[in-house]
Coordinates of C-alpha atoms and ligand atoms in Angstrom, one line a residue:
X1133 CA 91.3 57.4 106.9
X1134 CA 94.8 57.3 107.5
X1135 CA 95.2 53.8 106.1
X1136 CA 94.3 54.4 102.6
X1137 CA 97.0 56.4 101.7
X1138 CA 98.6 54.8 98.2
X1139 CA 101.2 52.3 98.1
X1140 CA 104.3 54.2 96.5
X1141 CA 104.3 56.8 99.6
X1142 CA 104.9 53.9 101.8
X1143 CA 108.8 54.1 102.0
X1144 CA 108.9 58.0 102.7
X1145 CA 106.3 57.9 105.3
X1146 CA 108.8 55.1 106.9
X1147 CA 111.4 57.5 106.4
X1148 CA 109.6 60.2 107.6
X1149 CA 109.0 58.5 110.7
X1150 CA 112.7 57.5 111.1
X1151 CA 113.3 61.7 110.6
X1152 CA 111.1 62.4 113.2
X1153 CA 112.5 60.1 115.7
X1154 CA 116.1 61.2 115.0
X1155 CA 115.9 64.9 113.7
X1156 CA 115.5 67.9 116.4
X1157 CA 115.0 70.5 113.3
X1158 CA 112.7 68.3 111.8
X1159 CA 110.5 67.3 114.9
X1160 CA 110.7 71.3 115.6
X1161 CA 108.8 72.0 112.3
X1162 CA 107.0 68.4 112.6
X1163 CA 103.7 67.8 111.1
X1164 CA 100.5 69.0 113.0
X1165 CA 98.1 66.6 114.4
X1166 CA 94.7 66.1 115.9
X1167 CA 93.6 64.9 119.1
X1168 CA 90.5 64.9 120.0
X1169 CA 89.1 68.9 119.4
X1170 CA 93.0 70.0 119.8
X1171 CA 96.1 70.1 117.7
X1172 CA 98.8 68.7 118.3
X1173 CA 103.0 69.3 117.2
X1174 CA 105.5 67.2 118.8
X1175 CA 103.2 66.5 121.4
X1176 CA 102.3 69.5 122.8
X1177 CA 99.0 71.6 121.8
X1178 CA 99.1 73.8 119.1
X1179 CA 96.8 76.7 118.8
X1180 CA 96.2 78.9 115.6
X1181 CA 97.0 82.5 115.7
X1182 CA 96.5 83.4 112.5
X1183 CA 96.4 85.3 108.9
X1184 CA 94.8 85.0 106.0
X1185 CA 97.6 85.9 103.3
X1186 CA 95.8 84.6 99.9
X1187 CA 98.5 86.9 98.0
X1188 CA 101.4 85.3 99.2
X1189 CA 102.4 83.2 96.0
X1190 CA 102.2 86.0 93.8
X1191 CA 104.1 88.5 96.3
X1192 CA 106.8 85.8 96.5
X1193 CA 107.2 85.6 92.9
X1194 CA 110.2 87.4 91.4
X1195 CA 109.7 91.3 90.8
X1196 CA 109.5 90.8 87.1
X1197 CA 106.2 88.9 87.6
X1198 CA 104.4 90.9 90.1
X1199 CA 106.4 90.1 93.1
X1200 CA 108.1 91.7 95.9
X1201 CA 110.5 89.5 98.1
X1202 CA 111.6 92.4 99.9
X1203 CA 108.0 93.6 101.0
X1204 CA 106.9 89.8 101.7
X1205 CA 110.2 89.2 103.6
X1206 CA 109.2 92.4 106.0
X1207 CA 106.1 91.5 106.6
X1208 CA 106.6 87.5 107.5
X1209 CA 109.3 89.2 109.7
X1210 CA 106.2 91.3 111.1
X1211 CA 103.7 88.5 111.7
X1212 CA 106.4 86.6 113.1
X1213 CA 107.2 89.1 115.5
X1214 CA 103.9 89.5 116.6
X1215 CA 103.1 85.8 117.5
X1216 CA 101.7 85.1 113.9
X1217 CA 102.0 81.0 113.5
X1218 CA 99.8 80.2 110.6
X1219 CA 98.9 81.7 107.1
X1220 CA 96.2 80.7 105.1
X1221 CA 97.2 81.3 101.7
X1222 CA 96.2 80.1 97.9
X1223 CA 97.6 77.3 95.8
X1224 CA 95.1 77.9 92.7
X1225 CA 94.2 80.7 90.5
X1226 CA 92.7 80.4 86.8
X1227 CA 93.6 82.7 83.8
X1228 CA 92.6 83.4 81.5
X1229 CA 94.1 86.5 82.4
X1230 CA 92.0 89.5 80.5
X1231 CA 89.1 87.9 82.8
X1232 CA 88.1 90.7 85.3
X1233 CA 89.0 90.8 89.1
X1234 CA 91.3 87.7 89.7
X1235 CA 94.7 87.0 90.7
X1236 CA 97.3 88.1 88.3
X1237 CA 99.3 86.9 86.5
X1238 CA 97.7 83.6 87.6
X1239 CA 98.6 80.3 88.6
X1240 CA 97.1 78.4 86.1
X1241 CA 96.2 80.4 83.2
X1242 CA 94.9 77.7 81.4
X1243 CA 93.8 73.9 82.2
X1244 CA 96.8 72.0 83.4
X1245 CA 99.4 75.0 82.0
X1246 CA 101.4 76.4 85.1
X1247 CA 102.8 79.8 85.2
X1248 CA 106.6 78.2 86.5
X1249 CA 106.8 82.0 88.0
X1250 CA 103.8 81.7 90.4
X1251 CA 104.6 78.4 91.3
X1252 CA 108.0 79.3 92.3
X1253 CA 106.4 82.2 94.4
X1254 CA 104.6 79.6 95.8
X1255 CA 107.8 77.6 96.7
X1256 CA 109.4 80.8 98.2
X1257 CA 106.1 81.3 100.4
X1258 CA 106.5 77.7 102.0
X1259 CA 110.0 77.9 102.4
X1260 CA 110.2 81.7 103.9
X1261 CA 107.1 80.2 106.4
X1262 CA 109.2 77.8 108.0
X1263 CA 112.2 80.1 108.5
X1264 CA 109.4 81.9 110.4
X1265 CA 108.0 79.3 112.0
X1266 CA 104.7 79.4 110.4
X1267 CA 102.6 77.1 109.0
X1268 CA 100.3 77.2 105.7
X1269 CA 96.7 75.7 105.3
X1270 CA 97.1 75.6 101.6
X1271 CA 93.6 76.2 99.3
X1272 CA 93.4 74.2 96.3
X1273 CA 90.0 75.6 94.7
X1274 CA 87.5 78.6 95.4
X1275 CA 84.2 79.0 95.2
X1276 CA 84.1 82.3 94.2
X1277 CA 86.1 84.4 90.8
X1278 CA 88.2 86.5 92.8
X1279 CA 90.7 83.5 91.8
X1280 CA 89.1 82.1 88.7
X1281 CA 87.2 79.2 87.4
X1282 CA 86.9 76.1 85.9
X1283 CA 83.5 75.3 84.2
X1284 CA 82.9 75.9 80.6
X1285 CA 85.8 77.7 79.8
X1286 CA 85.3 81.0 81.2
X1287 CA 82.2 81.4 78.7
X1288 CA 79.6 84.0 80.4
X1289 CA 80.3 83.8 83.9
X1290 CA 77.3 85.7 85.7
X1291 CA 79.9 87.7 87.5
X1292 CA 78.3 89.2 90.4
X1293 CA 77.7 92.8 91.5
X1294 CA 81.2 94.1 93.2
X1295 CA 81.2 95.0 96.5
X1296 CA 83.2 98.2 94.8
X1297 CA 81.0 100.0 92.4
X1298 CA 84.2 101.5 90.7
X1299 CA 86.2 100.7 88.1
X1300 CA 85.2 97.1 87.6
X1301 CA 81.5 97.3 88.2
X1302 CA 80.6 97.4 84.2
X1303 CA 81.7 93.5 84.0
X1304 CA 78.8 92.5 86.7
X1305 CA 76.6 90.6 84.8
X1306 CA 74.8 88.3 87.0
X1307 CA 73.1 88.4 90.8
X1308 CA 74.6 86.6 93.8
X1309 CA 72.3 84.0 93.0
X1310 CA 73.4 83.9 89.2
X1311 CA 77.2 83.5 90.1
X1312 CA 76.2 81.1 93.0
X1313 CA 74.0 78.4 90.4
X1314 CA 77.0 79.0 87.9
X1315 CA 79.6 77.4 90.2
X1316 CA 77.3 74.9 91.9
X1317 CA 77.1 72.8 88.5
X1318 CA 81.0 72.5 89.6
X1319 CA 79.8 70.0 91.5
X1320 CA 76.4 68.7 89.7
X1321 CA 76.3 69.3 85.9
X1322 CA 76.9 66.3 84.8
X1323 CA 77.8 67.8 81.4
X1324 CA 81.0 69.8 83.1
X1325 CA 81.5 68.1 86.3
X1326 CA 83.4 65.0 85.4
X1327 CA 85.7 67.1 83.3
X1328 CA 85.7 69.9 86.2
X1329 CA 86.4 67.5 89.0
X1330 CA 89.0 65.9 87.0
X1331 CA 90.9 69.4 85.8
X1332 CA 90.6 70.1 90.1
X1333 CA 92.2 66.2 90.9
X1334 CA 94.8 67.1 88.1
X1335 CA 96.0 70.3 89.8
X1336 CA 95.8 68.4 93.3
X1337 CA 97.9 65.9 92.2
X1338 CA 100.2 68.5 90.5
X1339 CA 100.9 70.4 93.5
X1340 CA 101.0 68.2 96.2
X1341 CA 103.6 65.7 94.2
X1342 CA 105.2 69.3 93.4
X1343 CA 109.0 69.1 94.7
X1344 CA 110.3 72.8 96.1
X1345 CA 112.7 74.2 94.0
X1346 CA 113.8 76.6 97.0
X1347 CA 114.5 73.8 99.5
X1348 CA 114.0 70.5 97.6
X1349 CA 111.0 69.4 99.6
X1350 CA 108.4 67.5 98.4
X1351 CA 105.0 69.2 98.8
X1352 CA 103.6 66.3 100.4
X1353 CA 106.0 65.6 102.4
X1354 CA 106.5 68.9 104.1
X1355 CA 105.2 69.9 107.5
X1356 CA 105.1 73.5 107.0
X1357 CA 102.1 72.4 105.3
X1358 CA 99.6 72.1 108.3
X1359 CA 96.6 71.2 106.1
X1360 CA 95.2 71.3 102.4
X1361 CA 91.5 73.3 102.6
X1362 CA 90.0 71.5 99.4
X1363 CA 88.2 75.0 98.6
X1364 CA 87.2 78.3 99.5
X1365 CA 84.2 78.5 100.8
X1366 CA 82.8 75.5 98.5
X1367 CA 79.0 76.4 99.2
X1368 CA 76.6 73.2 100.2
X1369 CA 78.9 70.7 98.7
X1370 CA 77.3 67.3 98.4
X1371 CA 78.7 65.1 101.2
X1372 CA 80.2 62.8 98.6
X1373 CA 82.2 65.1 96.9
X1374 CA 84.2 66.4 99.9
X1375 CA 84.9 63.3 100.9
X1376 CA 85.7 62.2 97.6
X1377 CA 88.0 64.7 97.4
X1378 CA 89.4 64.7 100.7
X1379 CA 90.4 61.3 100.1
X1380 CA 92.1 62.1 97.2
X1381 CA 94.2 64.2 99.1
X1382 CA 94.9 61.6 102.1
X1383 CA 95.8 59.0 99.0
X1384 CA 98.9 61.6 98.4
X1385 CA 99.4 62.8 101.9
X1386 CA 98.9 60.7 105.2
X1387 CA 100.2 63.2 107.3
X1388 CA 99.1 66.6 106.8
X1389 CA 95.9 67.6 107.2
X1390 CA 92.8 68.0 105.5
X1391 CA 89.8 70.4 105.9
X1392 CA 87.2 71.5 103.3
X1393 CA 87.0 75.5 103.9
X1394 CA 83.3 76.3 104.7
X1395 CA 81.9 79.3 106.3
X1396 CA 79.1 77.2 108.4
X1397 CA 76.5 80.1 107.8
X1398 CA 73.9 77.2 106.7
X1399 CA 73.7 75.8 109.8
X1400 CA 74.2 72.3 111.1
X1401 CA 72.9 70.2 108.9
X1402 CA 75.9 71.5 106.1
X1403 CA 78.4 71.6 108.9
X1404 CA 77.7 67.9 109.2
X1405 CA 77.5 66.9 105.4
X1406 CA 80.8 68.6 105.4
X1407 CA 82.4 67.6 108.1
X1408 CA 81.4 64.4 109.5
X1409 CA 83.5 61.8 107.1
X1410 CA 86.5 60.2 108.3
X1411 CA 88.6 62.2 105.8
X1412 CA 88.3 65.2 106.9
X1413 CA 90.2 66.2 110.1
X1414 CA 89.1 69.3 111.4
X1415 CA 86.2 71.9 110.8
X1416 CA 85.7 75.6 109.8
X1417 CA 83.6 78.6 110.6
X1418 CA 83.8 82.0 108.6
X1419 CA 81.8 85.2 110.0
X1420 CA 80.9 87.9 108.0
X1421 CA 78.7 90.4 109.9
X1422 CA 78.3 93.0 107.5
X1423 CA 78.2 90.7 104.4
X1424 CA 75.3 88.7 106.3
X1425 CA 73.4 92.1 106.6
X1426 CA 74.1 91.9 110.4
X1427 CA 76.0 95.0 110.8
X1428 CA 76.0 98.2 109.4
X1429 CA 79.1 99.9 108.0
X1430 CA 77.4 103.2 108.1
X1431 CA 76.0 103.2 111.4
X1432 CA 78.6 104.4 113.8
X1433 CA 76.2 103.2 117.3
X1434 CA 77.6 101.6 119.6
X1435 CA 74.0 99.7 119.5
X1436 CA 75.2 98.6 116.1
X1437 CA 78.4 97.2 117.2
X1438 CA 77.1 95.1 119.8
X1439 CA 74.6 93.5 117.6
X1440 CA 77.7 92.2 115.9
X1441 CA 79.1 91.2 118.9
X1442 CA 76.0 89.4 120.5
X1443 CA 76.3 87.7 116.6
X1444 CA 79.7 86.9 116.6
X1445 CA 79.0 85.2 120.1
X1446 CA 75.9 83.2 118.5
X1447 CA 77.8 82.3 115.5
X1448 CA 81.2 81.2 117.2
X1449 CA 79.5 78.9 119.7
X1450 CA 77.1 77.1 117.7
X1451 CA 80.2 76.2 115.7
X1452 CA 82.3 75.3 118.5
X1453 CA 79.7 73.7 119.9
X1454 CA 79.0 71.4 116.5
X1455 CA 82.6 70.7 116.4
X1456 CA 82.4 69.3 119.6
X1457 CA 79.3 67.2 119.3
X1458 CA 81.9 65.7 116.2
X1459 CA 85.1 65.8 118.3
X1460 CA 86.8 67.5 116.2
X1461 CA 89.0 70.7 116.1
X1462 CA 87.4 74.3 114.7
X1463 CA 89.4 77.4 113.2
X1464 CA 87.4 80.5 113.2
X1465 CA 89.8 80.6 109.6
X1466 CA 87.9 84.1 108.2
X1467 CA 86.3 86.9 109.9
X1468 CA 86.7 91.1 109.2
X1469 CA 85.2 94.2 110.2
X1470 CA 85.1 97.7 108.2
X1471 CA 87.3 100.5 109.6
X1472 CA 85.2 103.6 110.7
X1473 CA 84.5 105.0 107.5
X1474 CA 80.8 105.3 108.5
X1475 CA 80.1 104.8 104.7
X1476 CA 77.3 107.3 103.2
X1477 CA 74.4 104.2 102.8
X1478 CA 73.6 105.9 99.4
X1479 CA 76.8 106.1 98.3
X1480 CA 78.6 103.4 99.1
X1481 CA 81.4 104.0 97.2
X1482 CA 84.8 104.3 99.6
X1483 CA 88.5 104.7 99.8
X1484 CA 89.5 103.3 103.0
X1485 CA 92.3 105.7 103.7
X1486 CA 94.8 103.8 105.7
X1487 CA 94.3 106.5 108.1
X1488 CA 90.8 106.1 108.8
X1489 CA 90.1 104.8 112.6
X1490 CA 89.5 101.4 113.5
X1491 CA 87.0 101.8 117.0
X1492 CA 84.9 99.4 115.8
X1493 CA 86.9 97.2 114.2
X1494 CA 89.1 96.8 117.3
X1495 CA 86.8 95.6 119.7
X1496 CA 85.5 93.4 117.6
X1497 CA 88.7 91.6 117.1
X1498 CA 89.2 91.9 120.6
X1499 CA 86.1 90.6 121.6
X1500 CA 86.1 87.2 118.8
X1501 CA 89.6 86.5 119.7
X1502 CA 88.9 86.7 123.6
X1503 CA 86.3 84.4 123.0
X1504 CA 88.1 82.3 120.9
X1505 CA 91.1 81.9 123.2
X1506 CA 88.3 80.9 126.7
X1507 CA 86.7 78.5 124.0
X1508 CA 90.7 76.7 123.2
X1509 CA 91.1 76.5 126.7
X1510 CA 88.9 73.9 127.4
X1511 CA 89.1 72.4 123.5
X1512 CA 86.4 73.8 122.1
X1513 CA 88.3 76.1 119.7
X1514 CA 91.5 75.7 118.5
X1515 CA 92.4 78.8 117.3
X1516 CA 91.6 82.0 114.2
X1517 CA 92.5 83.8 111.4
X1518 CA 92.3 87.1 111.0
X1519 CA 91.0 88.5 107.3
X1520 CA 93.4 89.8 106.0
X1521 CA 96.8 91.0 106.3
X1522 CA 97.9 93.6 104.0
X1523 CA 101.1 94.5 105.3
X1524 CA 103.1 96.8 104.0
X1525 CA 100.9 97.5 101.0
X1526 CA 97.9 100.2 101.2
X1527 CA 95.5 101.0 98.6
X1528 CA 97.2 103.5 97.4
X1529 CA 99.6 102.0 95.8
X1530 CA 100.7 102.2 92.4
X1531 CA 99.5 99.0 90.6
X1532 CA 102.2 96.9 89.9
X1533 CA 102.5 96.0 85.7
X1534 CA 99.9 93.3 85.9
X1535 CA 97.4 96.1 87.3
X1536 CA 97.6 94.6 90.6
X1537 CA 97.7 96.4 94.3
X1538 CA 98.4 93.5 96.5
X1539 CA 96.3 94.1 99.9
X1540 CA 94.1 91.7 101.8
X1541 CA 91.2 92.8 99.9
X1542 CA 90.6 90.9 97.0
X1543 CA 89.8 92.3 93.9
X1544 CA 86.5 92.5 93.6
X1545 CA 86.6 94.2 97.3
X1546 CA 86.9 98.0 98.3
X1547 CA 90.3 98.2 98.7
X1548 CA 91.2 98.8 102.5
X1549 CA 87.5 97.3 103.2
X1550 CA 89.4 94.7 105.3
X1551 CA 92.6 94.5 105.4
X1552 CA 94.8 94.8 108.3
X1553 CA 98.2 97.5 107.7
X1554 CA 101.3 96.9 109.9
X1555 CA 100.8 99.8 111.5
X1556 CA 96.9 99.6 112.4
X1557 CA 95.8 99.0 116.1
X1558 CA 94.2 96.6 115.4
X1559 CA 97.9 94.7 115.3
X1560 CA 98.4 95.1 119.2
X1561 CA 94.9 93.6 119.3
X1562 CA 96.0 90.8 117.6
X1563 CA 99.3 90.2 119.0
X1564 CA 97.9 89.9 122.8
X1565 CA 95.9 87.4 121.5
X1566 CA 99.0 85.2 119.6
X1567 CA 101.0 85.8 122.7
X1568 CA 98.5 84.5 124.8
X1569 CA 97.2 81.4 123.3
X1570 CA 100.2 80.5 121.8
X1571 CA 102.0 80.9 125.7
X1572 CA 99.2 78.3 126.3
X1573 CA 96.0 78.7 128.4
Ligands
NAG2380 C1 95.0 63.6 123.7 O1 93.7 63.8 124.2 C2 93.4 63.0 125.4 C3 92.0 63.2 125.7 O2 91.7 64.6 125.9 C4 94.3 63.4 126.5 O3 94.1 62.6 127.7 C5 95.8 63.2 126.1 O4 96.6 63.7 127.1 C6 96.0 64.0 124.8 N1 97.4 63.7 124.3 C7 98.3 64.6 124.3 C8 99.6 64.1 123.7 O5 98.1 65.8 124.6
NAG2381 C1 109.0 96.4 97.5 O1 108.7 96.5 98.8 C2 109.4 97.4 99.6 C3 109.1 97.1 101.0 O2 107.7 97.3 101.3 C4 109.2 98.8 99.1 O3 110.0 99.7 99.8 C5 109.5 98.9 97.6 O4 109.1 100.1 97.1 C6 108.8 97.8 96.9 N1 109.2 97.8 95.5 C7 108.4 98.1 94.5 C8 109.1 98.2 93.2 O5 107.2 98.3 94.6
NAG2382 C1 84.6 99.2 82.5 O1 84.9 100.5 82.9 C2 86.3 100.8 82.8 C3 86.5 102.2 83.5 O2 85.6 103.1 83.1 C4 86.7 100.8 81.4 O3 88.1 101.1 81.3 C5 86.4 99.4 80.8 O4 86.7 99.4 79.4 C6 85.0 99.0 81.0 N1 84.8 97.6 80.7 C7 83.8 97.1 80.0 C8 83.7 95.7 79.8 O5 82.9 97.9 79.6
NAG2383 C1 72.6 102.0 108.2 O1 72.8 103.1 109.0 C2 72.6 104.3 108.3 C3 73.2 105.4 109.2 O2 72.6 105.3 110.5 C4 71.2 104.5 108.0 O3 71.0 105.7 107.3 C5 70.7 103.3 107.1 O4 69.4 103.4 106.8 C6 71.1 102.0 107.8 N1 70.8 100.9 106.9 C7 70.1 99.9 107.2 C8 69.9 98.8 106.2 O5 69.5 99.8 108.3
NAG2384 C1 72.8 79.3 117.0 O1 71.9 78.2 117.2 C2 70.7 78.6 117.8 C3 70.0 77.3 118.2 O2 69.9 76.5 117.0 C4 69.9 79.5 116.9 O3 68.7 79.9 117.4 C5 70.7 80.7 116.5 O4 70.1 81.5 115.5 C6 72.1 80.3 116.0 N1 73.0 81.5 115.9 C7 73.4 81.9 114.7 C8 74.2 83.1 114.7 O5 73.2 81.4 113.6
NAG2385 C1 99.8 103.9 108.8 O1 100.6 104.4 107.7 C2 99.8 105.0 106.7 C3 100.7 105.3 105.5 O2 101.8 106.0 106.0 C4 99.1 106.3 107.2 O3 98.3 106.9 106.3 C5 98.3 105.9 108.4 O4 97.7 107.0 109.0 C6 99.1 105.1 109.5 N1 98.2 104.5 110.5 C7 98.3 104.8 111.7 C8 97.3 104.2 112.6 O5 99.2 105.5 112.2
NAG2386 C1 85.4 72.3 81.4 C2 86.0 72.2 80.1 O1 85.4 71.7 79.2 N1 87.3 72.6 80.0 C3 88.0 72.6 78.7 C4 88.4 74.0 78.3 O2 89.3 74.0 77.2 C5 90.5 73.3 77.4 C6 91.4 73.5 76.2 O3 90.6 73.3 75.0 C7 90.2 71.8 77.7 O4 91.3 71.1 77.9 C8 89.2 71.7 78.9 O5 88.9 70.4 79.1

């Protein structure tokens, strides 16, 4: 509800109008709204053609803390130049820091204790996206403990079986299913989740009223900030608690938007809890084909591939067609395929060499993002993100001195599993699309 928003921003949001009206730079990086099932800036629709870029804090932090300007510089430079206009990237991450498979060094490496280094990354991020013309959707929690966590104090986290079976395998001490109950009391332990939900409002509030030290914005009041995404992936959330939350974010933030971050793989009825109140502005899909046991990375058919496809197809327009039904926009904001690796099914440890092919992997893209663009052209999209860019970086690397490679595979991923290199094909793939629905329909 736009009217709710708290009484002390009143006097910049009059300002802010004022800006718009009279500032050509400012109305050029203006705020993105919705209409309907579209966005708009300035007036005109805006479509997503976008990346998922969770590392982009900690690459944007200075050298000495695990950073690389130059590298992060060269690839926004790259995503620019292919028609790139929006990253999805992190605002959160939980030490302590010795835990396995997260973000390093973190953001917040202990309750309501900021790493100044990370969060000046983070400041560099937003300020280097609007000298490309990007915009962020900024994620303030995650599900999952590739980034951390917040209940009990780290104590016995089930940790669930990696996806990579080496080096980090030993700390797997829970199932799926374990890991998944252990979060969920994020929202309903009611011997945690007052303290949990107010540690989460606490690091809202801290980094929306955060002020740039780059460019002396105010978080809140900066359009490069397209949306806040309350979480990633928060699984079957209890309709009160996004909204609660959601709220909380309008209260400090009238104008950007707000979106929770779910994958929509539990159907409608979820899709609705989540999205259906008034603060939340726009809805989500994420598609995983292999994770969902749809298809499989060893099987090299072309039978294979198109029961992906005929997925992806099912998948895409049941959410589209949801959003609609709400008259609301949808981001197809996550979906990845394996490179052709073909991976020995009882083996499934892999390097994906940076070399290895990407057939598959290619017409997949091709095919979503086809799909996506007829879809935007009569409103029933509004645009995807890729998962994920890597860049510059390739598994291979040497880790940097907080053990860290940074790829689009998070750490408790195969490295290369997903990630997109600058010089993959699947980048033309990806730019004909950005051209195309950014050049309008
Ligand atoms: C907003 O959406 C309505 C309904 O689709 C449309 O008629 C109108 O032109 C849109 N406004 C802008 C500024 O695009
Ligand atoms: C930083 O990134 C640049 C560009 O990718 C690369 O050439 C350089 O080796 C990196 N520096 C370090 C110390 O990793
Ligand atoms: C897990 O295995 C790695 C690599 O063998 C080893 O360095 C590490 O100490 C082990 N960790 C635990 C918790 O056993
Ligand atoms: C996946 O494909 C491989 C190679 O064709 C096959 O050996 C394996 O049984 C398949 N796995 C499943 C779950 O169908
Ligand atoms: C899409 O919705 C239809 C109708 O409810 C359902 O049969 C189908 O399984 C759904 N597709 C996916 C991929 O969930
Ligand atoms: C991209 O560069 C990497 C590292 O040099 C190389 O291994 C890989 O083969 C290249 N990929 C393509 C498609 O040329
Ligand atoms: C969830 C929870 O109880 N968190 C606590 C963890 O420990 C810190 C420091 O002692 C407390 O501030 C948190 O409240």
């Amino acid at each position: 509800m736009k009217s709710l928003f708290i009484i002390s921003l009143t006097s910049t949001i009059v300002s802010a109008q004022i800006l718009a009206q009279t500032s050509a730079a400012y109305q050029r990086f203006g705020y993105i709204t919705v209409n309907g099932t579209r966005f708009l800036q300035n007036g005109e629709p805006y479509y997503i053609a976008g990346a998922n870029y969770w590392q982009g804090m900690n690459l944007a932090s200075d050298f000495s803390w695990g950073g690389n300007r130059t590298r992060l510089e060269n690839e926004l430079a790259h995503l620019q130049s292919i028609g790139i206009n929006n990253l999805r990237i992190m605002a959160a991450s939980e030490g302590p820091d010795d835990q396995p498979f997260r973000m390093r060094p973190s953001l917040m490496p202990s309750p309501g204790i900021y790493n100044e280094h990370i969060l000046t990354g983070l400041d560099y991020l937003l300020d280097a996206l609007d000298k490309h013309s990007m915009t962020a959707v900024v994620t303030l929690n995650n599900y999952w403990h590739w980034s951390g966590g917040w209940a009990d104090n780290d104590s016995d986290i089930p940790y669930p079986p990696s996806w990579i079976p080496y080096p980090v395998n030993n700390y797997s001490t829970g199932s799926y299913d374990e890991f998944y109950d252990y979060a969920y009391r994020f929202y309903d332990d009611d011997t945690i989740s007052s303290t949990t939900n107010q540690l989460f409002k606490n690091h809202i509030n801290a980094i929306m009223m955060r002020r740039n030290t780059i460019n002396g914005k105010l978080y809140n009041e900066d359009p490069v900030i397209m949306a806040w995404e309350i979480a990633n992936e928060p699984q079957l959330a209890p309709k009160e608690w996004t909204s609660e939350i959601a709220k909380f974010i309008r209260q400090r933030s009238p104008y950007q938007l707000v979106t929770a971050g779910i994958e929509g793989k539990y159907g409608f009825e979820d899709f609705w809890n989540t999205h259906s109140s008034t603060e939340i502005d726009y809805t989500t899909c994420h598609l995983w084909v292999e994770n969902w046991g749809i298809y499989n990375a060893s099987d090299s058919s072309s039978s294979n591939l198109q029961s992906a496809l005929d997925y992806a197809d099912s998948f895409i327009s049941n959410c589209s067609g949801w959003a609609v039904g709400m008259g609301k926009p949808m981001v197809l904001e996550e979906f990845g395929m394996a490179r052709d690796a073909w991976r020995d099914p009882s083996f499934p440890l892999y390097k994906y060499n940076p070399g290895t092919a990407t057939t598959h992997k290619d017409t997949y893209y091709q095919h979503i993002l086809q799909l996506i663009q007829k879809l935007a052209s009569h409103g029933a999209s509004a645009g995807a993100n890729f998962w994920a860019y890597s860049g510059d970086g390739y598994p291979s690397d040497i880790p940097n001195s907080f053990d860290m490679v940074w790829i689009g595979d998070p750490q408790h991923e195969p490295r290369g599993w997903y990630g997109v290199y600058h010089n993959d094909t699947t980048v033309s793939v990806i730019k004909e699309y950005a051209q195309s629905i950014v050049n309008g329909q």
